[in-house]
Coordinates of C-alpha atoms and ligand atoms in Angstrom, one line a residue:
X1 CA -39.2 -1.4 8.6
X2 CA -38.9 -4.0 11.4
X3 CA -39.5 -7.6 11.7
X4 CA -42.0 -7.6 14.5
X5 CA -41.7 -11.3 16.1
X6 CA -38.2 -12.6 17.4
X7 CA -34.8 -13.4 15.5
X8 CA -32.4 -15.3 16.6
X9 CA -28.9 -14.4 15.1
X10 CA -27.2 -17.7 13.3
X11 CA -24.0 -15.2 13.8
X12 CA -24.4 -13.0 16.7
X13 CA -21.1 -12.1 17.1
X14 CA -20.7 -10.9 13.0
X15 CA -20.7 -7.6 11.9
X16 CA -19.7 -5.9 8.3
X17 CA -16.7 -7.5 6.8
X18 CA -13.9 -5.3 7.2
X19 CA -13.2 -4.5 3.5
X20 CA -16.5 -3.3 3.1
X21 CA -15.8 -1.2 5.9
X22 CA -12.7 -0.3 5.1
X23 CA -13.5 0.3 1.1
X24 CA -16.5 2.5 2.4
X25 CA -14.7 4.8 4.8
X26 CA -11.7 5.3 2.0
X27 CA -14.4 6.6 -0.2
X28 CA -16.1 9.0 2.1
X29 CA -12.5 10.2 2.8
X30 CA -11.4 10.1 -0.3
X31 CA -8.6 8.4 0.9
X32 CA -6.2 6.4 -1.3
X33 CA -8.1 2.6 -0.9
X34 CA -5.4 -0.1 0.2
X35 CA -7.8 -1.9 2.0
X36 CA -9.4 -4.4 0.1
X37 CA -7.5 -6.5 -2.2
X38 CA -8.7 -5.4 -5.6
X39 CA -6.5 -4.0 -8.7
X40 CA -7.1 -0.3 -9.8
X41 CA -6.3 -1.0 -13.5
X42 CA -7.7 -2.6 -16.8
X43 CA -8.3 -6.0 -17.5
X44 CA -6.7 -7.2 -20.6
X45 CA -8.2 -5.8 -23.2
X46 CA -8.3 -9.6 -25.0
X47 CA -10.2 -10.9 -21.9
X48 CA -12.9 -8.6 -22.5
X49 CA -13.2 -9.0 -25.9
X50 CA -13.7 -12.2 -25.7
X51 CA -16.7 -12.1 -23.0
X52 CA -18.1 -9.9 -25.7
X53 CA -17.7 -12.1 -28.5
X54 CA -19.2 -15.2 -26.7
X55 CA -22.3 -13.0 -26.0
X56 CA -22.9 -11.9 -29.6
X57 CA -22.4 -15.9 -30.6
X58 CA -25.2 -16.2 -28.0
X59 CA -23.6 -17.8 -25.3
X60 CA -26.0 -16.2 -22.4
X61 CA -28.0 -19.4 -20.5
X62 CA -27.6 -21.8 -18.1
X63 CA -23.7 -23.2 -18.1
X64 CA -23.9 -27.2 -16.9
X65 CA -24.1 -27.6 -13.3
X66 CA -20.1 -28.2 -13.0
X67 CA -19.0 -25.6 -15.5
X68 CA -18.5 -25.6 -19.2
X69 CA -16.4 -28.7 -20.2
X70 CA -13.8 -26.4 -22.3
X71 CA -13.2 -24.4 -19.4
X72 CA -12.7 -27.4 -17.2
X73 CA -10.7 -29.2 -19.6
X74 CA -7.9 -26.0 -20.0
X75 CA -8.1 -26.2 -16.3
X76 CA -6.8 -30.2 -15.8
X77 CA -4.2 -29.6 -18.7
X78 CA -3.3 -26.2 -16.6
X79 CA -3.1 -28.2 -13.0
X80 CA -1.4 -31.3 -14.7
X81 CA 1.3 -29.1 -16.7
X82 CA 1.9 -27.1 -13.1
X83 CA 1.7 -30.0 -10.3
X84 CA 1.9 -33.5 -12.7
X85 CA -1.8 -34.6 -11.4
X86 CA -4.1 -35.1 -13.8
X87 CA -7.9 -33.7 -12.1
X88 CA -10.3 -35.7 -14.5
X89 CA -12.1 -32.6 -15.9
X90 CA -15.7 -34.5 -15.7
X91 CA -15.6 -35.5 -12.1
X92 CA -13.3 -33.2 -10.0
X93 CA -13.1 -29.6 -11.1
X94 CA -16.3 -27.3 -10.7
X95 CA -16.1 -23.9 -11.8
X96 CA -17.8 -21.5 -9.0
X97 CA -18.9 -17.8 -8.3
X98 CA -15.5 -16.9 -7.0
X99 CA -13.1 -18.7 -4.0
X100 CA -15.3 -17.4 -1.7
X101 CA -18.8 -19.4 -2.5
X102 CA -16.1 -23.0 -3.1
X103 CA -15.4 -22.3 0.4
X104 CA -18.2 -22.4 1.5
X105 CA -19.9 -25.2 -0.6
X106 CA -16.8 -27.4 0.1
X107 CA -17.2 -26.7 4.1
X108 CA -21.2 -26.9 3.7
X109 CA -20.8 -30.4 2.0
X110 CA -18.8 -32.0 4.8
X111 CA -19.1 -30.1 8.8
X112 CA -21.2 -31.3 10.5
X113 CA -22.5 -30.7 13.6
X114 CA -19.5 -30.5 16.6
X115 CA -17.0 -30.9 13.8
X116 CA -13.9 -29.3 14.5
X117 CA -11.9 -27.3 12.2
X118 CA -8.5 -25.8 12.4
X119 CA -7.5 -22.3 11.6
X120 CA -4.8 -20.4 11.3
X121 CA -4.8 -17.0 12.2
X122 CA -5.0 -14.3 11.4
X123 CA -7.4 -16.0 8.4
X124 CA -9.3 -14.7 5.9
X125 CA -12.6 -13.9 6.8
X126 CA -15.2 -16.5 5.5
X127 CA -13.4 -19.4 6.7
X128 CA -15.1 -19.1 10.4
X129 CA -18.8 -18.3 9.4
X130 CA -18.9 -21.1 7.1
X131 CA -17.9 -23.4 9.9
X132 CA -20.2 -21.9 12.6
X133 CA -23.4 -21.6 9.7
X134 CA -22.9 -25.5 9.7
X135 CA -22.9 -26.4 13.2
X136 CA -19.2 -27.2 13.2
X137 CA -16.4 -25.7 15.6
X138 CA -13.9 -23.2 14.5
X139 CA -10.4 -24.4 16.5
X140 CA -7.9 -21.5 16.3
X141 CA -4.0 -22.0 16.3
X142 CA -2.1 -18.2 16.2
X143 CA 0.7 -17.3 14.2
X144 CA 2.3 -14.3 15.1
X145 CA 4.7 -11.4 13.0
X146 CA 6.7 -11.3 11.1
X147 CA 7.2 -15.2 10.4
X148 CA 3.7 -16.7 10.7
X149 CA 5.4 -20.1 11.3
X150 CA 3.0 -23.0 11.6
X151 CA 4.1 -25.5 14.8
X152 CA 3.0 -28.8 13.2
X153 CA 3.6 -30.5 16.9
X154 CA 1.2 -28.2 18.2
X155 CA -1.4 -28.8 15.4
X156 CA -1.2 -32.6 16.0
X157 CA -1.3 -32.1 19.7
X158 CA -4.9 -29.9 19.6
X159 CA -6.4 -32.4 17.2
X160 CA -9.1 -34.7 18.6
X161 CA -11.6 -37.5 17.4
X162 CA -13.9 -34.7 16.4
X163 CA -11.4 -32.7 13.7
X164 CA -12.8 -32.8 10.8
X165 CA -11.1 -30.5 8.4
X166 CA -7.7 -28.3 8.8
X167 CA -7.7 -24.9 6.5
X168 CA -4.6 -23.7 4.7
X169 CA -4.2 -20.9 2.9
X170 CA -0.5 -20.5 1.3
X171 CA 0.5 -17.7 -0.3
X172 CA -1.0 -16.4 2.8
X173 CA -3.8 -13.4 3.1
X174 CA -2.8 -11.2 4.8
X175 CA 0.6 -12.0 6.0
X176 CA 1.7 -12.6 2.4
X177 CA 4.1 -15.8 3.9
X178 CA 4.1 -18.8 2.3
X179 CA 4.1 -22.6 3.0
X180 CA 7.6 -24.7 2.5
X181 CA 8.0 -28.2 0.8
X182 CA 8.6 -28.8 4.9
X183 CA 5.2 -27.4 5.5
X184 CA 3.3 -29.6 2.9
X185 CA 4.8 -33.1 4.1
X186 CA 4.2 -32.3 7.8
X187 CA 0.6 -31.9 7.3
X188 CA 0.6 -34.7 4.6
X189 CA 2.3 -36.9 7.6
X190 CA -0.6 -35.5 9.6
X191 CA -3.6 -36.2 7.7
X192 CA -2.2 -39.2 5.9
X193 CA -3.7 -42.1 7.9
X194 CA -6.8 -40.1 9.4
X195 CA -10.1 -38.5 7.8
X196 CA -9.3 -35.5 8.0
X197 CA -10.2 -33.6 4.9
X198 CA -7.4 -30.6 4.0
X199 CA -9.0 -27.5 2.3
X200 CA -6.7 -25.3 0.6
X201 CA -7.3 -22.0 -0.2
X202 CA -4.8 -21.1 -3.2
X203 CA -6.3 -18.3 -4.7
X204 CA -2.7 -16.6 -5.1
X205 CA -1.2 -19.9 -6.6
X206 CA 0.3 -17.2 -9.3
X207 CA 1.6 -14.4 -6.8
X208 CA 4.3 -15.5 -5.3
X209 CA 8.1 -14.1 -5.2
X210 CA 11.9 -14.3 -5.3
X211 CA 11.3 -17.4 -7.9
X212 CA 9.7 -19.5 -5.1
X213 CA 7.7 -22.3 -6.1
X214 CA 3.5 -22.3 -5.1
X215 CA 3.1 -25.3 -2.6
X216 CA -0.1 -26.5 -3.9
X217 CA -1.7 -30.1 -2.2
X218 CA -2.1 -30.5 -5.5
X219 CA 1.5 -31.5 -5.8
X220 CA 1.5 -34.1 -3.0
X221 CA -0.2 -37.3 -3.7
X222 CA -1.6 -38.3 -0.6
X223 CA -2.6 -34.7 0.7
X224 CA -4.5 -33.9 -3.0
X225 CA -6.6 -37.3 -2.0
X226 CA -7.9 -35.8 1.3
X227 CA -8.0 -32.2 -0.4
X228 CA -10.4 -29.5 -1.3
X229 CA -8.3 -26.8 -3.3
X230 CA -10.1 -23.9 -4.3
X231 CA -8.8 -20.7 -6.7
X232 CA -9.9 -17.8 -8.0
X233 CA -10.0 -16.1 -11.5
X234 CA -10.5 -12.8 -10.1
X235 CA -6.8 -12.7 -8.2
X236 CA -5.4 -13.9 -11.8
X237 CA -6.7 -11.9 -14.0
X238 CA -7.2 -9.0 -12.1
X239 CA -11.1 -9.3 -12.6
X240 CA -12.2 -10.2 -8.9
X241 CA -15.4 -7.9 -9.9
X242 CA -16.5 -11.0 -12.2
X243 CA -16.4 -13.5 -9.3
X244 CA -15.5 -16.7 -10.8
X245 CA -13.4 -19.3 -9.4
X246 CA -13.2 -23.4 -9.1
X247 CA -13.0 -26.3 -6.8
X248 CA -10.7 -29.7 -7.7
X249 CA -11.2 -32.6 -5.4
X250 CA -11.2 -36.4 -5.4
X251 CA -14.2 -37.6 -7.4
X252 CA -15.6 -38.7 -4.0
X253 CA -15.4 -35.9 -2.3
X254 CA -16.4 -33.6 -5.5
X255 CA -19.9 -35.5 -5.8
X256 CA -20.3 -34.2 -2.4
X257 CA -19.4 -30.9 -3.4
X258 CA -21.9 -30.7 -6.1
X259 CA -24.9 -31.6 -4.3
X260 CA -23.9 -28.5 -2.5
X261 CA -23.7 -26.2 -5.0
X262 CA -25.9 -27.4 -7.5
X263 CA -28.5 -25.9 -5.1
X264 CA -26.4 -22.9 -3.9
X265 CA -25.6 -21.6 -7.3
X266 CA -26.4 -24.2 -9.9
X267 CA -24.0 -22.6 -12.2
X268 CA -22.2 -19.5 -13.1
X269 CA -21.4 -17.2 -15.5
X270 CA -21.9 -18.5 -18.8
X271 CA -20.1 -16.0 -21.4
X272 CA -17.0 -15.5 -18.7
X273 CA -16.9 -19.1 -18.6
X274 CA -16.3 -19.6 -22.5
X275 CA -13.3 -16.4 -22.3
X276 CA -11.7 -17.9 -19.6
X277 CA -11.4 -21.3 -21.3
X278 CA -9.9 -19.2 -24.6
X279 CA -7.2 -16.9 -22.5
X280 CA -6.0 -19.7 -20.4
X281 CA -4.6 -21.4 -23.6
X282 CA -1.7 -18.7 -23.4
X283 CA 0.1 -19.9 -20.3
X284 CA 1.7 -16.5 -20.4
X285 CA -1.5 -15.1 -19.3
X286 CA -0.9 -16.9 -15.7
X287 CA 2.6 -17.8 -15.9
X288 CA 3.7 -13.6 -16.3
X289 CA 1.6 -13.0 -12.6
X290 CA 4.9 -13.1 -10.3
X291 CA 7.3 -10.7 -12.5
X292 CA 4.4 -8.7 -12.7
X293 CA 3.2 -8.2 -8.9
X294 CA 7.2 -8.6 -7.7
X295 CA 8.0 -5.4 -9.4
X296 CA 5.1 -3.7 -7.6
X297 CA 6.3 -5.3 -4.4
X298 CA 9.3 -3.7 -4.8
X299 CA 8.6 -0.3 -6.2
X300 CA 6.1 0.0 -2.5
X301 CA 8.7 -1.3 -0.5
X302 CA 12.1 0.2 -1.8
X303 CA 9.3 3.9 -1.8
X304 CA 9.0 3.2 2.1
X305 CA 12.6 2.6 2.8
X306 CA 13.1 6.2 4.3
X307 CA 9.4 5.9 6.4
X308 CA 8.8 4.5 10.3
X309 CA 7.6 1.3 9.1
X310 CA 9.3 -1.9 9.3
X311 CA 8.7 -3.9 6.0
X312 CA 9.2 -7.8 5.9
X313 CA 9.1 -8.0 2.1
X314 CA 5.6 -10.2 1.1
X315 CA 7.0 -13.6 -0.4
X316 CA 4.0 -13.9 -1.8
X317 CA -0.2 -12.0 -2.8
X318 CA -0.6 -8.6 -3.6
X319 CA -0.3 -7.4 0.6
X320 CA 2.2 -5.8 2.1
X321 CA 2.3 -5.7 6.0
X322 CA 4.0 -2.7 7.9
X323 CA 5.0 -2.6 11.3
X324 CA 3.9 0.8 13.0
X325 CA 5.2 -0.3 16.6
X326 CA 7.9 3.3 16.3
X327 CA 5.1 5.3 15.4
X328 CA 3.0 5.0 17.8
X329 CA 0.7 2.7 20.5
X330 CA -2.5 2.9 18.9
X331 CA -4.5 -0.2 18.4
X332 CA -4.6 -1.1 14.5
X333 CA -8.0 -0.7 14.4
X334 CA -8.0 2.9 15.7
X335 CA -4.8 4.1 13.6
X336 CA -6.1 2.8 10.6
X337 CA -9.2 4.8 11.1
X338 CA -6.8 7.7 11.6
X339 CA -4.7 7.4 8.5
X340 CA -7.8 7.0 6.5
X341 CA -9.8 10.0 7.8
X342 CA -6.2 12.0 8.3
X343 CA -4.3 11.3 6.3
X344 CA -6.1 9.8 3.4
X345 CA -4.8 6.3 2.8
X346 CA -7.0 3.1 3.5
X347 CA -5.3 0.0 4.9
X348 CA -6.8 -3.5 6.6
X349 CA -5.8 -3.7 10.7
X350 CA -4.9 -7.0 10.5
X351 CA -6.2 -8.4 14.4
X352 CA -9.2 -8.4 12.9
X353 CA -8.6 -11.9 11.0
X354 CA -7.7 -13.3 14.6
X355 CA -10.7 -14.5 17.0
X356 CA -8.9 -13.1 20.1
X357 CA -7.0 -9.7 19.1
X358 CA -2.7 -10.1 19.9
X359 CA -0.7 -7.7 20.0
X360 CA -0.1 -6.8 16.6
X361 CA 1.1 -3.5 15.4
X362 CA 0.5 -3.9 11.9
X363 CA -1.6 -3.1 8.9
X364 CA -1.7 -4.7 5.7
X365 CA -1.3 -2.5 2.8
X366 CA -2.3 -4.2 -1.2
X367 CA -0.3 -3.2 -3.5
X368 CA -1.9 -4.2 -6.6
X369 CA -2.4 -0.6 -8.2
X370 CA -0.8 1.6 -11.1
X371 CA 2.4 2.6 -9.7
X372 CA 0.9 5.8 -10.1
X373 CA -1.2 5.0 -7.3
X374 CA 2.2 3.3 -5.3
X375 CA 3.5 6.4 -5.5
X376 CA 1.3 8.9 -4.2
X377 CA 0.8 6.0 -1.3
X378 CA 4.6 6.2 -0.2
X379 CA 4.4 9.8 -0.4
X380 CA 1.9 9.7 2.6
X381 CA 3.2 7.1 4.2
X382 CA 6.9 8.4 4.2
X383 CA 5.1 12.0 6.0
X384 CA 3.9 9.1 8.9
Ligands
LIG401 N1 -9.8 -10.8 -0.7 C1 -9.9 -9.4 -0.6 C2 -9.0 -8.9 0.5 O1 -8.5 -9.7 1.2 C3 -11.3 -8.9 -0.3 C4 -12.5 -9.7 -0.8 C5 -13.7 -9.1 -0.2 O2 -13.9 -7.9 -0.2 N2 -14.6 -9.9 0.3 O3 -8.9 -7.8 0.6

């Protein structure tokens, strides 16, 4: 079928996302799938359980608006035992269909048009539509391999009357670098006497290595007032098939928020909402994520030590970045084409999380998989 009469694109230059993409060319290959960030083992077996449970005791309608109180309750005690804030669990946490739609609904409820807002990239991808689907102005600093440093003098030189809102993202997808102490009170100093709201995308807050400490706004006073954080349960408990997340803010800028997504999504999932709020009790659940994921890390990259690529161990998230500069000149987007339909291994070409392609001569690899799976991976990539 066609539309007969005219459309206008609100995103003419947007295709596919490139995990679905990426996903659906490792399958028709049957390539090994690195690309997208997902886990290829079982949830806890607990977890499902006790989504099962809650639906036998008949928890299946409508959640609140902001989430089930229990689940939001767990979450302050969670945030205050981690970063000493106390969120007031009524006002400014909202549970949400994944990270992706609290991005969205937190950039919906305050760009406006000709807002500007600073990106880093390469960036995940929603970050820009979002801006652009609300009339605002995506402004784009680079960081570059294999350091991804962030010049705060050149972030307070390109901001203007008309910034509105600055995006981090720390650990960082997909350079897996994270942001210092230092890093945290230069924006603070930044933001600090200015309305510029901060929105912090810490969907990894649990994945992070070599005993390193998460740098969440939450644990800065004056940046958690002007913050958005947003997380995901799907990157903690390796269930990002379930799509269920939250937003904390300041009470102000939460109400905002909810006007937002209380017509976006209303609520979400009612039974997963009610497990969530039971598993979290066991801080071991979350607290066990880094051991976990480091000794991935380091099975994948010790496995690669004899291959062509140069590693930059991830400090933190489950990606791995691999230089291919002495294998060849290809662009990333062509070679990782070629080692999916050749060689049968799916990776993500990271230029394509930069507005203007650099270049880069590297693909990002995830390494959240049965080591199994790790295994076979090296194998290939070793043969590169
Ligand atoms: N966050 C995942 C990644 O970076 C993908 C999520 C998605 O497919 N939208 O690979």
């Amino acid at each position: 079928m066609h539309y007969p009469n005219t459309l206008k694109s609100k995103l003419p230059k947007v295709g596919t996302t490139i995990f679905s993409v990426m996903s659906k060319l490792a399958k028709d290959h049957n390539a090994i799938n690195l690309s997208q960030g997902f886990p290829d083992f079982k949830i806890s077996p607990e977890l499902s359980e006790l989504v099962f449970e809650n639906m036998k005791k008949g928890k299946n309608q409508y959640a609140p608006m902001p989430g089930i109180p229990e689940l939001r309750e767990e979450l302050s005690k969670k945030i205050e035992k981690l970063y000493s804030i106390k969120y007031n669990s009524d006002t400014e946490i909202t549970i949400t269909a994944g990270a992706t739609q609290a991005i969205f609904t937190a950039i919906t409820a305050v760009i406006e048009e000709e807002d500007e807002v600073i990106i880093f990239t390469p960036a995940y991808d929603c970050y820009a539509p979002a801006i652009e689907l609300n009339g605002g102005k995506p402004v784009f600093i680079q960081l570059t391999a294999p350091n991804f440093i962030i010049d705060w003098e050149q972030v307070q030189k390109i901001i203007t009357r008309k910034t509105r809102m600055i995006i981090i993202n720390t650990p960082h997808n997909p350079s897996g670098t994270i942001l210092t102490t230092q890093d945290m009170l230069s924006l603070e100093k930044i933001v600090k006497a200015s309305n510029i709201i901060v929105l912090s995308d810490e969907v990894y807050e649990h994945i992070i290595y070599d005993g390193k400490e998460h740098q969440s706004v939450a644990r800065y006073p004056t940046l958690a007032e002007h913050s958005f954080a947003v997380y995901s349960f799907g990157k903690t408990f390796h269930n990002t098939g379930w799509k269920m997340g939250y937003c904390i803010a300041p009470e102000n800028l939460m109400i905002e928020f909810r006007k937002v997504h209380q017509f976006n999504v209303f609520s979400v999932n009612t039974p997963m909402q009610y497990a969530l709020s039971e598993y979290l009790k066991n801080e071991n659940n979350y607290l066990s994520l880094p051991n976990f994921y480091q000794e991935k890390r380091d099975i994948f990259c010790n496995l690669l030590k004899e291959s062509r690529f140069k590693i930059t161990p991830a400090g933190g998230t489950y990606f791995q970045l691999l230089d291919y500069s002495e294998i060849t000149d290809m662009k990333d987007t062509e070679f990782a084409i070629q080692l999916t339909e050749k060689n049968k291994i799916a990776s993500i070409p990271v230029t394509v999380f930069y507005n203007t392609s650099p270049e880069s001569k590297v693909l990002r690899f995830c390494f959240a998989k049965d080591n199994e799976t790790l295994e076979k991976a090296a194998e290939i990539l070793c043969q590169i």
